[in-house]
Amino acid sequence: NLRREGVETRYVGCDDDVATGSAFIALAPDGQNSILSVGGANLEVAPRFVNDAAPVIAQADMCLVQFAVPMPSVELFVKIAVERGVPVLMDPTPAMGTLPANWHQATILTPNETEAEYVVGYECPDHATAARAAREIHARGVKIAIVKRGPDGALVCDDEGCRLVSGFKVEVVDTTGAGDAFAAGLGVALAEGLAVNEAIAFANACGALACTRFGAQPSLPRRHEVERFLAEHGGVAGVSVTEM
């Protein structure tokens, strides 16, 4: 499937002794989900594999990292990217109670409300606490701190201040993959040079569209679908931004 979609698979390996990582998803009637993850072969991604990919990391426009592999590998990935001046987008999921030691060196950090709690140590149930969390994360050294607020949008704090970039209301079928779609869309938009607010609007559209379909990979929208969706909603520049 990755090859069919044009994704580079040179550094995807096979382990004969461990099963592929799996996720078992329980879906509620309102489309919200609960996921049980089994790491499997993901947990065999040792730092030496990250070192092998260092030349590719150094050439990247944007590096996206999550926590489904061992933390020493995440830390090395961030170190290599930072040393080579490559921006790092860190999506702290799955939330397992620990953070990489160098998490604050990430260029962008994008927790949702639940993940933000284990970054800053308190619950973020509303815009005010999410804004507080984003400010604290930014103060720790993260250039662009974003706390995702689901359909309400995303709270961002950077050198320009703290603000809420509004989201999109859609008919939710299944929220599985929405966070992944957001992360991918944000990384692409920032790497292509969009301003932060516009990049978040693009990412919000990606996440919203993922909620309208069942599944994880099958729910991820294609670019032309995102652009059409945005055009129907006034484009990235037409998204509401509220200073916090």
Tab-separated table of N, CA, C and O in Angstrom, residues 5 168 170 181 201-202 204-213 216-233 235:
chain	number	residue	atom	x	y	z
A	5	GLU	N	1.142	4.166	-3.003
A	5	GLU	CA	0.894	5.589	-2.761
A	5	GLU	C	2.130	6.452	-2.983
A	5	GLU	O	2.106	7.652	-2.732
A	168	PHE	N	-13.378	22.932	11.561
A	168	PHE	CA	-14.477	22.755	10.618
A	168	PHE	C	-15.482	21.759	11.196
A	168	PHE	O	-15.105	20.737	11.751
A	170	VAL	N	-18.077	18.961	10.703
A	170	VAL	CA	-18.431	17.936	9.724
A	170	VAL	C	-19.282	16.879	10.416
A	170	VAL	O	-19.345	16.820	11.645
A	181	ALA	N	-3.897	12.651	10.278
A	181	ALA	CA	-4.149	13.498	9.111
A	181	ALA	C	-3.746	14.941	9.401
A	181	ALA	O	-3.155	15.625	8.548
A	201	ALA	N	-4.902	25.801	9.420
A	201	ALA	CA	-6.192	25.677	8.740
A	201	ALA	C	-6.186	24.507	7.769
A	201	ALA	O	-7.144	23.727	7.691
A	202	PHE	N	-5.088	24.353	7.031
A	202	PHE	CA	-4.946	23.226	6.103
A	202	PHE	C	-4.986	21.910	6.881
A	202	PHE	O	-5.662	20.949	6.490
A	204	ASN	N	-6.308	21.402	9.870
A	204	ASN	CA	-7.663	21.208	10.403
A	204	ASN	C	-8.586	20.590	9.354
A	204	ASN	O	-9.423	19.737	9.666
A	205	ALA	N	-8.427	21.021	8.114
A	205	ALA	CA	-9.241	20.462	7.030
A	205	ALA	C	-8.920	18.986	6.823
A	205	ALA	O	-9.822	18.165	6.615
A	206	CYS	N	-7.632	18.644	6.877
A	206	CYS	CA	-7.233	17.237	6.733
A	206	CYS	C	-7.859	16.389	7.842
A	206	CYS	O	-8.403	15.306	7.577
A	207	GLY	N	-7.785	16.878	9.075
A	207	GLY	CA	-8.351	16.140	10.195
A	207	GLY	C	-9.857	16.018	10.113
A	207	GLY	O	-10.429	14.959	10.416
A	208	ALA	N	-10.511	17.087	9.694
A	208	ALA	CA	-11.971	17.063	9.579
A	208	ALA	C	-12.419	16.041	8.541
A	208	ALA	O	-13.354	15.255	8.776
A	209	LEU	N	-11.762	16.024	7.396
A	209	LEU	CA	-12.138	15.081	6.345
A	209	LEU	C	-11.915	13.640	6.785
A	209	LEU	O	-12.695	12.746	6.441
A	210	ALA	N	-10.862	13.394	7.570
A	210	ALA	CA	-10.603	12.037	8.056
A	210	ALA	C	-11.730	11.541	8.956
A	210	ALA	O	-11.980	10.332	9.036
A	211	CYS	N	-12.416	12.465	9.613
A	211	CYS	CA	-13.518	12.086	10.506
A	211	CYS	C	-14.776	11.662	9.750
A	211	CYS	O	-15.702	11.108	10.358
A	212	THR	N	-14.835	11.917	8.466
A	212	THR	CA	-16.054	11.639	7.699
A	212	THR	C	-16.060	10.237	7.091
A	212	THR	O	-17.004	9.877	6.397
A	213	ARG	N	-14.999	9.446	7.367
A	213	ARG	CA	-14.902	8.103	6.789
A	213	ARG	C	-14.475	7.104	7.851
A	213	ARG	O	-13.788	7.455	8.813
A	216	ALA	N	-8.614	3.879	9.375
A	216	ALA	CA	-7.440	4.709	9.599
A	216	ALA	C	-6.846	5.129	8.252
A	216	ALA	O	-7.105	6.234	7.773
A	217	GLN	N	-6.093	4.249	7.600
A	217	GLN	CA	-5.543	4.606	6.292
A	217	GLN	C	-6.628	4.971	5.271
A	217	GLN	O	-6.472	5.951	4.537
A	218	PRO	N	-7.732	4.236	5.204
A	218	PRO	CA	-8.756	4.596	4.201
A	218	PRO	C	-9.393	5.964	4.416
A	218	PRO	O	-9.968	6.532	3.492
A	219	SER	N	-9.292	6.493	5.640
A	219	SER	CA	-9.949	7.779	5.914
A	219	SER	C	-9.072	8.974	5.549
A	219	SER	O	-9.555	10.107	5.519
A	220	LEU	N	-7.792	8.743	5.296
A	220	LEU	CA	-6.886	9.860	5.029
A	220	LEU	C	-7.203	10.491	3.677
A	220	LEU	O	-7.225	9.809	2.661
A	221	PRO	N	-7.458	11.796	3.660
A	221	PRO	CA	-7.872	12.444	2.400
A	221	PRO	C	-6.717	12.682	1.454
A	221	PRO	O	-5.562	12.829	1.873
A	222	ARG	N	-7.024	12.717	0.181
A	222	ARG	CA	-6.035	13.097	-0.823
A	222	ARG	C	-5.999	14.624	-0.943
A	222	ARG	O	-6.940	15.312	-0.558
A	223	ARG	N	-4.920	15.118	-1.481
A	223	ARG	CA	-4.721	16.567	-1.504
A	223	ARG	C	-5.836	17.293	-2.252
A	223	ARG	O	-6.314	18.331	-1.787
A	224	HIS	N	-6.264	16.769	-3.375
A	224	HIS	CA	-7.290	17.475	-4.138
A	224	HIS	C	-8.597	17.564	-3.350
A	224	HIS	O	-9.364	18.525	-3.496
A	225	GLU	N	-8.841	16.571	-2.488
A	225	GLU	CA	-10.039	16.610	-1.650
A	225	GLU	C	-9.923	17.703	-0.590
A	225	GLU	O	-10.893	18.409	-0.295
A	226	VAL	N	-8.733	17.844	-0.019
A	226	VAL	CA	-8.507	18.891	0.985
A	226	VAL	C	-8.649	20.269	0.356
A	226	VAL	O	-9.295	21.166	0.914
A	227	GLU	N	-8.064	20.442	-0.810
A	227	GLU	CA	-8.132	21.745	-1.466
A	227	GLU	C	-9.564	22.091	-1.870
A	227	GLU	O	-9.976	23.253	-1.766
A	228	ARG	N	-10.328	21.097	-2.311
A	228	ARG	CA	-11.725	21.351	-2.656
A	228	ARG	C	-12.528	21.712	-1.405
A	228	ARG	O	-13.331	22.654	-1.426
A	229	PHE	N	-12.289	20.989	-0.325
A	229	PHE	CA	-12.971	21.257	0.943
A	229	PHE	C	-12.673	22.675	1.419
A	229	PHE	O	-13.575	23.414	1.833
A	230	LEU	N	-11.412	23.069	1.358
A	230	LEU	CA	-11.037	24.415	1.786
A	230	LEU	C	-11.666	25.478	0.894
A	230	LEU	O	-12.123	26.523	1.387
A	231	ALA	N	-11.699	25.221	-0.400
A	231	ALA	CA	-12.301	26.186	-1.330
A	231	ALA	C	-13.772	26.398	-1.002
A	231	ALA	O	-14.290	27.522	-1.086
A	232	GLU	N	-14.437	25.328	-0.590
A	232	GLU	CA	-15.852	25.420	-0.221
A	232	GLU	C	-16.058	26.178	1.087
A	232	GLU	O	-17.172	26.621	1.378
A	233	HIS	N	-14.993	26.322	1.865
A	233	HIS	CA	-15.084	27.003	3.165
A	233	HIS	C	-14.272	28.297	3.190
A	233	HIS	O	-13.871	28.766	4.254
A	235	GLY	N	-11.231	28.964	1.829
A	235	GLY	CA	-9.772	28.875	1.734
A	235	GLY	C	-9.091	29.031	3.076
A	235	GLY	O	-9.713	29.378	4.085
